[in-house]
Coordinates of C-alpha atoms and ligand atoms in Angstrom, one line a residue:
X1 CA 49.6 153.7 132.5
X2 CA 51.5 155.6 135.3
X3 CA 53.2 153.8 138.0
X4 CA 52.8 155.1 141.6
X5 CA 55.9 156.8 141.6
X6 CA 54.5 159.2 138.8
X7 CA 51.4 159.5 140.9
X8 CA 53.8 160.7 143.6
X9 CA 55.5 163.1 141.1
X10 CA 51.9 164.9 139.9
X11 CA 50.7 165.5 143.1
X12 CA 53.6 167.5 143.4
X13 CA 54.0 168.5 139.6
X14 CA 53.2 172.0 140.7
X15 CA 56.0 172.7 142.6
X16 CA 58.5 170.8 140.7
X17 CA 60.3 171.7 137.6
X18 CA 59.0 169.4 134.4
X19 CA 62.1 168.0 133.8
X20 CA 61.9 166.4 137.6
X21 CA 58.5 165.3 136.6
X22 CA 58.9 164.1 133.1
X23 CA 62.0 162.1 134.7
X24 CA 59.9 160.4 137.4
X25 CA 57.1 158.9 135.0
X26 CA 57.7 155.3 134.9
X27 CA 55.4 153.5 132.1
X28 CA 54.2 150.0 132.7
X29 CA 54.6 147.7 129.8
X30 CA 52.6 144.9 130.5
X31 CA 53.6 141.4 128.9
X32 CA 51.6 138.2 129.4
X33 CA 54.2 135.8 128.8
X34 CA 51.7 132.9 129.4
X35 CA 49.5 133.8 126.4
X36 CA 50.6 133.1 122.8
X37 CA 49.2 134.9 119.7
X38 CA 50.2 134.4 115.9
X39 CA 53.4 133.4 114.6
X40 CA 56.0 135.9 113.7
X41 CA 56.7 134.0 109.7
X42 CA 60.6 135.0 109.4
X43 CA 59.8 136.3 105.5
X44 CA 58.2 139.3 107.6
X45 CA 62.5 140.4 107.3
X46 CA 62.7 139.7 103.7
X47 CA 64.0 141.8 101.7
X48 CA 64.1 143.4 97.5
X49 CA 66.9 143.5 95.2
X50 CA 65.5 144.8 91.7
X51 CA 67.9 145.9 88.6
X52 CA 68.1 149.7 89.5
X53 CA 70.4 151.9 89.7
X54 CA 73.6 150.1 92.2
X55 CA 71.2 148.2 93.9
X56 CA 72.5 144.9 91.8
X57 CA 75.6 146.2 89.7
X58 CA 77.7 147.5 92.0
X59 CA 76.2 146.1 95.0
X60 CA 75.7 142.5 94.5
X61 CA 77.7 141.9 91.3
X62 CA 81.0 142.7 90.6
X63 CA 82.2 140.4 88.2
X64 CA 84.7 138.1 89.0
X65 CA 87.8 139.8 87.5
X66 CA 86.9 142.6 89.8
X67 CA 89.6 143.9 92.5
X68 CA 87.0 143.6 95.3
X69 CA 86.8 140.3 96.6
X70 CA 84.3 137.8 95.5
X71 CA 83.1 134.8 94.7
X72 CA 81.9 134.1 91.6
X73 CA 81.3 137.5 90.6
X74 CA 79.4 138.4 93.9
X75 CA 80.9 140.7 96.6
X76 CA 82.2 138.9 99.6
X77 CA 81.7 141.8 102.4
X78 CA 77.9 142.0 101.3
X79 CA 77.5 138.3 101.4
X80 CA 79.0 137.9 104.8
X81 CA 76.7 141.4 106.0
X82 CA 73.6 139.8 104.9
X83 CA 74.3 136.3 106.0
X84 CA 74.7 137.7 109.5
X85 CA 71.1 139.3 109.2
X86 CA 70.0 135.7 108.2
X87 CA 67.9 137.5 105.2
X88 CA 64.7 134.4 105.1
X89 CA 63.8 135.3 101.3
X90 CA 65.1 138.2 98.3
X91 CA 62.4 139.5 95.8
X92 CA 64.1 139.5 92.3
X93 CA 64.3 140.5 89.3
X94 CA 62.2 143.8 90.3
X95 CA 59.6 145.5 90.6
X96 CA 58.6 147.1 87.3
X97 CA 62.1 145.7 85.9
X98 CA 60.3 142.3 86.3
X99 CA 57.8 143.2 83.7
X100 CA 60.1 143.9 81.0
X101 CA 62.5 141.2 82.4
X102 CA 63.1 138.2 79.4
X103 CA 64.7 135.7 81.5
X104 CA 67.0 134.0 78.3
X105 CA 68.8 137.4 78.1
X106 CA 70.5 136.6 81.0
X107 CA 71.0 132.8 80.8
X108 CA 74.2 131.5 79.6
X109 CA 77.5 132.8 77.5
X110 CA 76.3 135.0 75.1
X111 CA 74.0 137.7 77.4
X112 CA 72.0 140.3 75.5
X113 CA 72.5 143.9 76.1
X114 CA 69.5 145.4 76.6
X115 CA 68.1 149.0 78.2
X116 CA 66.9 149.8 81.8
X117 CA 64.3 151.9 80.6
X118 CA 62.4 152.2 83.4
X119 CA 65.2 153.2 85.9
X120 CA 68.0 155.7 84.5
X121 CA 67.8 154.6 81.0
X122 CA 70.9 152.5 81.5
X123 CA 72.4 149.7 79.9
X124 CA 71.7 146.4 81.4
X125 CA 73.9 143.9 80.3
X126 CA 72.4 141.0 81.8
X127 CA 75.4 139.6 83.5
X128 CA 73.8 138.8 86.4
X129 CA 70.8 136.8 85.5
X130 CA 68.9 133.6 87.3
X131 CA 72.0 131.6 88.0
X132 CA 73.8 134.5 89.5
X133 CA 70.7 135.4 91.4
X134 CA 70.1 131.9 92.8
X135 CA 74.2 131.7 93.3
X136 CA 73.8 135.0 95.7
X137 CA 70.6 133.5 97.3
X138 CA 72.0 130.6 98.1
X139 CA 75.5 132.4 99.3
X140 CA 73.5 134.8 101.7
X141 CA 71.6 131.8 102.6
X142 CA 68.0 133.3 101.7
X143 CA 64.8 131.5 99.3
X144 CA 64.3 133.3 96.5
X145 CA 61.4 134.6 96.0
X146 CA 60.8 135.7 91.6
X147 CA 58.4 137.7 90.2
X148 CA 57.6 136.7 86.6
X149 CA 57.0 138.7 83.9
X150 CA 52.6 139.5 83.1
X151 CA 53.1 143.0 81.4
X152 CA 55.2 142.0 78.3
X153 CA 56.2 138.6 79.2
X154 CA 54.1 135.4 77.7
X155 CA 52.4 132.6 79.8
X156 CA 55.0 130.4 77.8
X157 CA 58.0 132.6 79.0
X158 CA 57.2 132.2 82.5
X159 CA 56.5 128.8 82.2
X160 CA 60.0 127.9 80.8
X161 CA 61.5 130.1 83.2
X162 CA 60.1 127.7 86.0
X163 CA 60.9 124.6 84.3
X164 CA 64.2 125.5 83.8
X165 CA 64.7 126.1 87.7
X166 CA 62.8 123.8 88.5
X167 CA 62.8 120.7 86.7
X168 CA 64.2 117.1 88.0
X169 CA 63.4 115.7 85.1
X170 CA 65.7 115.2 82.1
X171 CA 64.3 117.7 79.6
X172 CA 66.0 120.1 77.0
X173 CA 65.5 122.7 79.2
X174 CA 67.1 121.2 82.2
X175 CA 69.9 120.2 80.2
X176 CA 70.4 123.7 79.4
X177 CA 70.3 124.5 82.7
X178 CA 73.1 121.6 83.4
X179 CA 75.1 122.9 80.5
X180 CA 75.0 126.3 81.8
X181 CA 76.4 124.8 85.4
X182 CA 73.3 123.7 87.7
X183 CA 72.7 120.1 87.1
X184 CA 70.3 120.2 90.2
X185 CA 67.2 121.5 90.2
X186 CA 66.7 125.3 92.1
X187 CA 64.4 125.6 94.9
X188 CA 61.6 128.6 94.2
X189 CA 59.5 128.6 97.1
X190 CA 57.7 132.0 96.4
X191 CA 56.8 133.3 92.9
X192 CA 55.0 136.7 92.4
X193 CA 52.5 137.0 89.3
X194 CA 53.2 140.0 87.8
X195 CA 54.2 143.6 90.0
X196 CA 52.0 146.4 90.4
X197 CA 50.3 145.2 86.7
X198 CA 47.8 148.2 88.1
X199 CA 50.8 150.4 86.7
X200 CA 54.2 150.3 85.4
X201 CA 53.5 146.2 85.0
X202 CA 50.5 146.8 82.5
X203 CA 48.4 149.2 83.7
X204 CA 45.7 146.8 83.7
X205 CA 42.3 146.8 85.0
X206 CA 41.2 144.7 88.4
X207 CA 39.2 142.4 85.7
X208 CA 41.9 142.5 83.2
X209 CA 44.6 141.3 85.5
X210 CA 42.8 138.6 87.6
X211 CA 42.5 136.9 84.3
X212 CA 46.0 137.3 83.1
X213 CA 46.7 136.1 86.8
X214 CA 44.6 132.9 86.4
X215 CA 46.0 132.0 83.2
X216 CA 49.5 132.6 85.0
X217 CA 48.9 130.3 87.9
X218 CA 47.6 127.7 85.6
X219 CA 50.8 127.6 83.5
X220 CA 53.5 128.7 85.5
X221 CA 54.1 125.7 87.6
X222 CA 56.9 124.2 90.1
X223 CA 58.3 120.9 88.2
X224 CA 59.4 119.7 91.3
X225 CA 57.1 119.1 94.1
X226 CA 59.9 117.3 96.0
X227 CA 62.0 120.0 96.2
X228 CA 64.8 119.2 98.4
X229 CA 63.5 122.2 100.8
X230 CA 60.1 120.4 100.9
X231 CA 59.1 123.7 99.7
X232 CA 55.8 124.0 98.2
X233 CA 55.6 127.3 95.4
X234 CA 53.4 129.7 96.8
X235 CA 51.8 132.0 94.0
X236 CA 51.6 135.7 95.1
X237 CA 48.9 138.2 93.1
X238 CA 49.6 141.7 93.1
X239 CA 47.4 143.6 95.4
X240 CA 46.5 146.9 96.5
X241 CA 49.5 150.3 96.1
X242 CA 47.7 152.4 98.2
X243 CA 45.2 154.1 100.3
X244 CA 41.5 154.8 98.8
X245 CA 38.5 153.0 96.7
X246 CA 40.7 152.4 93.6
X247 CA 42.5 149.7 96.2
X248 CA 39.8 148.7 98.0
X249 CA 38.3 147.7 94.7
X250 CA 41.4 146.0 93.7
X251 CA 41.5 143.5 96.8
X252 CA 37.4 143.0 96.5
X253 CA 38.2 141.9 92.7
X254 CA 41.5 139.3 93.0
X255 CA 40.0 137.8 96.4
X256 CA 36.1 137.4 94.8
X257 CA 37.9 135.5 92.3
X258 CA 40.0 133.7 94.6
X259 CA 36.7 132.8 96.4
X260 CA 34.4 132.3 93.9
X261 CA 36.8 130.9 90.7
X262 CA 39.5 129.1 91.9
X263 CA 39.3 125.8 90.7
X264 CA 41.7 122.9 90.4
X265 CA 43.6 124.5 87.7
X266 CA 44.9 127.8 88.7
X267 CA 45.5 128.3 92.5
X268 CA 46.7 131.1 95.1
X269 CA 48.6 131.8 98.3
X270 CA 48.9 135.4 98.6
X271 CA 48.5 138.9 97.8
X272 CA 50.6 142.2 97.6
X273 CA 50.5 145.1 99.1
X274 CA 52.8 148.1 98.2
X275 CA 53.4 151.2 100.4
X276 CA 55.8 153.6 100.7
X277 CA 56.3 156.2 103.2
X278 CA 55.8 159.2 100.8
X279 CA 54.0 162.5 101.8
X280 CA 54.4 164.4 98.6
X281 CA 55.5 162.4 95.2
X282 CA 56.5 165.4 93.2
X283 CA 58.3 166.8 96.6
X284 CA 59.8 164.5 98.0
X285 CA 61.4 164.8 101.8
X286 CA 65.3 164.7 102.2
X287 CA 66.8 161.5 103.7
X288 CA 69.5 163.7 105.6
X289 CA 69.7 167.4 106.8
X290 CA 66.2 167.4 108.4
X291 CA 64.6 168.5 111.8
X292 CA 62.0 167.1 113.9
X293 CA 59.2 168.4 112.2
X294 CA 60.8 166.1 109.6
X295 CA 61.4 163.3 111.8
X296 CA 57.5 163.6 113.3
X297 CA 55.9 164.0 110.0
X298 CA 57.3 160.8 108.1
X299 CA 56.9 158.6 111.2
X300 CA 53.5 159.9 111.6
X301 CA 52.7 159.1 107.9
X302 CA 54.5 155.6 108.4
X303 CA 51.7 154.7 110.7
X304 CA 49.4 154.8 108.1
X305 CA 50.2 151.2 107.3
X306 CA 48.4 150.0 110.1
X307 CA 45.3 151.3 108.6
X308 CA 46.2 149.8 105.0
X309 CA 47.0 146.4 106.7
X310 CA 43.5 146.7 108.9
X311 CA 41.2 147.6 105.1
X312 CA 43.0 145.4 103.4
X313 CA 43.0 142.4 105.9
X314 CA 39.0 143.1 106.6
X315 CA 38.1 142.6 102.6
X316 CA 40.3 139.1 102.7
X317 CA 38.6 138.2 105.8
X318 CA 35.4 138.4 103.7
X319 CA 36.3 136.3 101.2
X320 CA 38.7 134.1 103.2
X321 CA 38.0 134.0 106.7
X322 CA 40.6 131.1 107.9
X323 CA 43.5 133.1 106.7
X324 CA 44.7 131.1 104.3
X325 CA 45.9 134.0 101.9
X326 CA 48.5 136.0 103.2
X327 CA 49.2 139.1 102.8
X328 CA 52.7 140.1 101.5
X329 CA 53.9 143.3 101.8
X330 CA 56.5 143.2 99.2
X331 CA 57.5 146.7 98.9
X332 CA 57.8 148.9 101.6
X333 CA 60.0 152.0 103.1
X334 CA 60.5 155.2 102.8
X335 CA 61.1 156.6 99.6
X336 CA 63.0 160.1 99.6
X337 CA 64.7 162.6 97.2
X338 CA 67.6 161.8 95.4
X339 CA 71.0 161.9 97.3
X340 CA 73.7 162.6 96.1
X341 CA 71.7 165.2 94.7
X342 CA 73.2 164.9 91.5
X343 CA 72.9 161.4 91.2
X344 CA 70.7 159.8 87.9
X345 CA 67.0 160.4 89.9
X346 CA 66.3 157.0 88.2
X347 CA 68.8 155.4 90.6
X348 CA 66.9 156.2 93.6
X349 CA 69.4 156.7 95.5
X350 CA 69.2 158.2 99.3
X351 CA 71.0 158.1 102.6
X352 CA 69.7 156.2 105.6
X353 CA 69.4 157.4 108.8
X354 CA 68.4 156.9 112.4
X355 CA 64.8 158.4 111.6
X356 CA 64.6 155.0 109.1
X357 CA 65.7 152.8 112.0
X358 CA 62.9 154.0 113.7
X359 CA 60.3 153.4 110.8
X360 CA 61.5 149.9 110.3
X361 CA 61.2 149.4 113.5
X362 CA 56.9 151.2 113.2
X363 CA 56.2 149.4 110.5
X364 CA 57.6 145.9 111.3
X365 CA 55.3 146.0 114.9
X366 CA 52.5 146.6 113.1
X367 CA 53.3 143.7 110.3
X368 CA 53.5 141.4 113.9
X369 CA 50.4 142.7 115.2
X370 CA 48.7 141.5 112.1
X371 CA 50.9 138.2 112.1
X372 CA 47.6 136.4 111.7
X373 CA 47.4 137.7 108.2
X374 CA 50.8 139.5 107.3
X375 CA 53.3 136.5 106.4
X376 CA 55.7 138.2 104.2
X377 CA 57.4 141.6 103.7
X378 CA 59.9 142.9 101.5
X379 CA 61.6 146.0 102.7
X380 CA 62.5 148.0 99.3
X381 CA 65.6 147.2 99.1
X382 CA 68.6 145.7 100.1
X383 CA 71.3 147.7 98.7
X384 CA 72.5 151.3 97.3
X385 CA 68.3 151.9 96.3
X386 CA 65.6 153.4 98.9
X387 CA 65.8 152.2 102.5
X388 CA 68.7 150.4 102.2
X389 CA 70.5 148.0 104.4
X390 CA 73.9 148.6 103.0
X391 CA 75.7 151.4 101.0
X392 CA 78.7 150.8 99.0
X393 CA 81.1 152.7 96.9
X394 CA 83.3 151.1 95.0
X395 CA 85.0 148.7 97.7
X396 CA 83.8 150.5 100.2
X397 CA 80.6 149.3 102.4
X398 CA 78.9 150.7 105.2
X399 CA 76.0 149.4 107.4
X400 CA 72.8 151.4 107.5
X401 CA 71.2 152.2 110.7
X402 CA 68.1 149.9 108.7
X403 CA 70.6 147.0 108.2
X404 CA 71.2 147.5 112.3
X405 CA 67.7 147.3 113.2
X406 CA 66.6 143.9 111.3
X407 CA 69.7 142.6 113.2
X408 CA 68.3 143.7 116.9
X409 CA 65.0 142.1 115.7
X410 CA 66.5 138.6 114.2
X411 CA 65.2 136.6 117.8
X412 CA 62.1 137.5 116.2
X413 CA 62.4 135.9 113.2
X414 CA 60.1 132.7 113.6
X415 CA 58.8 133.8 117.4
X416 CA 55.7 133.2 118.4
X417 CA 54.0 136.5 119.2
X418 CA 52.8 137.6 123.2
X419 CA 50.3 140.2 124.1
X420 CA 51.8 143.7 125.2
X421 CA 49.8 146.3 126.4
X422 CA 50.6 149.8 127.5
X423 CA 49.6 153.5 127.7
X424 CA 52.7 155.8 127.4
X425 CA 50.7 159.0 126.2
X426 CA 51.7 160.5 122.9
X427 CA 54.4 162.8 121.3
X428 CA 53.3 165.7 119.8
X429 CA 55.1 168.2 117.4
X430 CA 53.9 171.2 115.3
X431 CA 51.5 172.6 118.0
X432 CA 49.9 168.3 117.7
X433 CA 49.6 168.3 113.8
X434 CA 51.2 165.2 114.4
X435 CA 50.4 163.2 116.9
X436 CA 52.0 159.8 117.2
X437 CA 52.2 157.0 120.4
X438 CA 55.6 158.2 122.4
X439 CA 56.3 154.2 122.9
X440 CA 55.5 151.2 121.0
X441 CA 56.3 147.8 122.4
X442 CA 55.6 144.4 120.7
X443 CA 56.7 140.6 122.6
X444 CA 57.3 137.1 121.3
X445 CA 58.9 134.2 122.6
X446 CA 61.7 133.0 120.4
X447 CA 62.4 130.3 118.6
X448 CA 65.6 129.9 121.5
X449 CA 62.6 129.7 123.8
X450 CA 63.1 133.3 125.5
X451 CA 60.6 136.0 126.0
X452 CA 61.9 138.7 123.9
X453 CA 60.7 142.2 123.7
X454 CA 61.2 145.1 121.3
X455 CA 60.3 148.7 122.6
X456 CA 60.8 152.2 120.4
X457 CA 60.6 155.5 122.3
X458 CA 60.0 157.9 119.6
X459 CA 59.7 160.7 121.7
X460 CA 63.3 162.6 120.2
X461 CA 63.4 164.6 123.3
X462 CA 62.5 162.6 126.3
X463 CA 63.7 159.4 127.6
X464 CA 61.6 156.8 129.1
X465 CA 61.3 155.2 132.3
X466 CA 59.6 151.6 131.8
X467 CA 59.0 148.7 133.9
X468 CA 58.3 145.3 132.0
X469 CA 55.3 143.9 134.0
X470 CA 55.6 139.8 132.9
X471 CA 53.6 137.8 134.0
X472 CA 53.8 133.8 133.7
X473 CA 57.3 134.0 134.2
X474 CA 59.5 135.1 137.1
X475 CA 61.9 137.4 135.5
X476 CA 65.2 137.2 137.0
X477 CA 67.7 138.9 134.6
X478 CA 67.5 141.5 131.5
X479 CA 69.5 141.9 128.5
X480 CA 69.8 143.1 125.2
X481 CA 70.5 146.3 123.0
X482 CA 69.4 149.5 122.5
X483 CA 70.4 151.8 119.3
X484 CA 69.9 155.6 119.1
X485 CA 72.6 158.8 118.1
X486 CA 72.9 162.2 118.9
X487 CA 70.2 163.4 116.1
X488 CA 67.1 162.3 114.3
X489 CA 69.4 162.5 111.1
X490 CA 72.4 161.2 111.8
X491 CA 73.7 158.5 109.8
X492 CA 76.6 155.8 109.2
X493 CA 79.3 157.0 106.4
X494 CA 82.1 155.3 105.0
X495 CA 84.4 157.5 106.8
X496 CA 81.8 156.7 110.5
X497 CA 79.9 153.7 110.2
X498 CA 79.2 153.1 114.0
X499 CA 77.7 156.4 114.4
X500 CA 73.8 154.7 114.6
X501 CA 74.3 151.4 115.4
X502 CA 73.4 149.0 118.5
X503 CA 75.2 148.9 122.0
X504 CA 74.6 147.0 125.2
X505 CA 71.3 148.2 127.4
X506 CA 71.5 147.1 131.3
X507 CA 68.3 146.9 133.0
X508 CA 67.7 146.0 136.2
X509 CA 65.3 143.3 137.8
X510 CA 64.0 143.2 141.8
X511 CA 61.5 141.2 143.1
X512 CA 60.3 140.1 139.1
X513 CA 59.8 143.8 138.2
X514 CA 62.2 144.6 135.0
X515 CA 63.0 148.1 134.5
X516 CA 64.4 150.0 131.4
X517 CA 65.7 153.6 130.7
X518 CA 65.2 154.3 127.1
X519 CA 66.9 157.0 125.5
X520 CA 64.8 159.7 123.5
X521 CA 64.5 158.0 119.9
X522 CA 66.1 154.8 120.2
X523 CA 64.7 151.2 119.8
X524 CA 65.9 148.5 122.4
X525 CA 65.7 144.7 122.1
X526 CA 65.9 142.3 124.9
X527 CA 65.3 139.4 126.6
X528 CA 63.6 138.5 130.1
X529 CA 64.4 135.0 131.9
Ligands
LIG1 O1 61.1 150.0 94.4 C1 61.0 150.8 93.4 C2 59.7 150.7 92.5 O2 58.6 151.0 93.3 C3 59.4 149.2 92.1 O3 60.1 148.9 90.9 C4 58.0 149.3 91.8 O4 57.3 148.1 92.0 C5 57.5 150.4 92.8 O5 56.7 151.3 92.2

């Protein structure tokens, strides 16, 4: 929608230069602060931490005869980063790890040495096993969300597992547990049934899995209803990894037998969805050294996941029209080639950079849009693997320009969603192959009861004039951050962290009207009263 001031400027477009036009265009981002829509679950900003590459040894665990401070074997500099992004839940053991994952391995003194054969062929040594998971959970002050073993694992496995986190009750697993440090009983408000058990978990068939799934739920069970959290266990069944009928048919099959089978004795809260923001899998793009036509295509394949959410959400609506399922997307980001570029591939390792900001920022406005449905999301993952909100080397750590962007949106975290609407045009690149909306705004009003509101310009070459039309609410003052750098690539190093991260944004406000300047490819957070 164009202001009147950009009417002015194309009645006299002809005669002016476009950058004078361009400049004068002021977009109206209109904001009905009186309405409410769905709430904004905070486990939309939870995050993954499988056993791959650094993303746990290295980057979580150190040991505690290790030089670099921590406690109990866990790094203090991440613990204190991730605390400050108040991380609401952590997906663990993996991932396809989780399907080959034997929970005893890593319980205990004696831990059994076995091989990562899915990612790098390393060792794993199983030093850092369930209490060392639910000790960094609890330091970095997230739930924990586990995913338990269908592929190679036994009903019977799982089932100890959870009794042995779980249990109140005095029984020889629970003394086990006591002997081996945690008298009290752990708190495990999410469980996942299995991961992608269309592939590296099993390569099972729809049929084939929503059995193995039932007989999960029926025997995998919380032992402790009155957790001290008050924390019920949701069960999560994988879902759809993709786009096309093979999905489709996957999300028909687990919700028909969610709506027609459930019975007292198996039950379900949720269901997965996996998506990555790849173009080509056997050619992957580079997460540094790129152009624009870089930076346009992968957020212009990013937006794909609106459509995924919209199919996927349509088949559940079928078969569960109050929403009770939700939908979880538990792995999610983008996924590029290897860097260093002679790092182990299987480490999936990759730098992070403004252009990923940006994404997270896509992807999580569209997970609010569908708040309704879209309760949980698990960006893949939290350290040293894929989109990554820290990097670390040794005792060194840096923040990514991801890690800066879930800590601009933390006031939404638990908001309660408010209509936006706006019509900014598009950005185009590569004569319009890619085509994507220049601006993209979502609202909520916080949990500290102020109307917040996130807007990306992903135009790289253009800033934006806006003006935040509220209304229901006289807006007096503006305030918040805005985060860009001088290219689509740049990044955060050990030697530069700060060269993507947030700084101060002033607005101004007259006569209730609130208006922005956003620089070209930036994302800016902040708050009307
Ligand atoms: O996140 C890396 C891998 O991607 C996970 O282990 C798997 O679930 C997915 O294919």
């Amino acid at each position: 929608m164009l202001s009147k001031l950009a009417i002015v400027s194309s009645v006299f477009a002809l005669a002016l230069p476009l950058q004078a036009v361009v400049a004068a265009e002021t977009t109206t981002i209109t904001i009905d602060a009186a309405k409410t829509g769905a709430k904004i679950d905070r486990n939309l900003f939870g995050q993954f931490a499988e056993h791959l590459g650094h993303g746990i040894y290295e980057g979580i665990w150190v040991g505690p005869d290790s030089p670099i401070p921590n406690v109990r074997g866990i790094r203090k500099d991440v613990v204190a980063a991730l605390k400050a992004l108040k991380v609401p839940n952590v997906r663990w053991p993996g991932g396809c790890f989780a399907d080959y994952y034997h929970w005893r391995k890593g319980i205990g003194k004696q831990r059994q040495v076995t091989v990562n054969t899915d990612w790098g062929g390393v060792t794993e040594p199983n030093t850092f096993g369930t209490h060392e998971f639910m000790d960094f959970a609890g330091q970095i002050g997230a739930a924990a969300y586990l995913s338990v073993n269908i592929g190679s694992g036994t009903p019977q496995e799982a089932a100890e597992w959870l009794e042995y986190l779980t249990t109140a009750q005095q029984t020889t697993l629970a003394k086990e547990r006591a002997a081996n440090g945690h008298p009290a009983p752990y708190s495990v408000p999410y469980l996942g049934l299995g991961n992608e058990s269309w592939d590296c978990g099993g390569n099972m068939t729809a049929a084939n899995y929503v059995q193995q799934m039932k007989t999960y739920s029926r025997f995998v069970q919380n032992y402790n209803p009155q957790q001290q959290d008050g924390n019920k266990m949701l069960k999560i069944a994988v879902g759809p990894g993709g786009d096309g009928k093979r999905w489709t048919d996957w999300t028909e099959t687990v919700m028909k037998a969610y709506k027609e089978e459930l019975t007292w004795s198996w039950e379900l809260q949720g269901l997965s969805l996996h998506n990555y923001t790849v173009i080509d899998w056997k050619a992957k793009h580079a997460s540094v050294g790129f152009g624009e036509k870089e930076y346009a295509e992968i957020l212009n394949e990013t937006l794909k996941m609106e459509g995924l959410i919209t199919t996927h959400s349509a088949i559940m609506d079928k078969y569960d029209p109050d929403r009770k399922i939700a939908l979880a997307v538990d792995e999610w980001g983008g996924w590029y080639s290897p860097y260093p570029k002679d790092s182990n591939p299987g480490f999936l390792m990759q730098q992070n950079s403004l252009r990923d900001a940006i994404l997270a920022a896509l992807n999580i406005n569209i997970f609010v849009r569908h708040a309704d449905r879209v309760r949980m999301a698990n960006i893949a993952q939290m350290i040293n693997v894929l989109q990554a909100m820290i990097l670390t080397d040794k005792e060194k750590m840096v923040l990514t320009p991801t890690y800066y962007l879930f800590k601009l949106y933390l006031p939404f975290q638990d908001a309660v969603s408010v209509p936006v609407s706006l019509a900014a045009g598009y950005y185009t690149m590569d004569s319009q192959k890619f085509k994507l909306p220049r601006l993209d705004a979502i609202a909520a009003r916080g949990a500290d009861g102020k109307l917040w509101i996130a807007v990306t310009n992903v135009d790289p070459n253009r800033s934006a004039e806006v003006e935040l039309a509220v209304s229901g609410l006289n807006a007096r003052t503006v305030s918040g951050e805005t985060m860009t750098a001088a290219k689509v690539d740049s990044i955060n190093t050990f030697e530069s962290p700060n060269t993507v991260a947030p700084k101060k944004i002033t607005g101004s406000v007259s006569n209730g009207k609130v208006l922005l300047t956003l620089e070209p490819k930036s994302v800016t957070v902040v708050s009307v009263e």
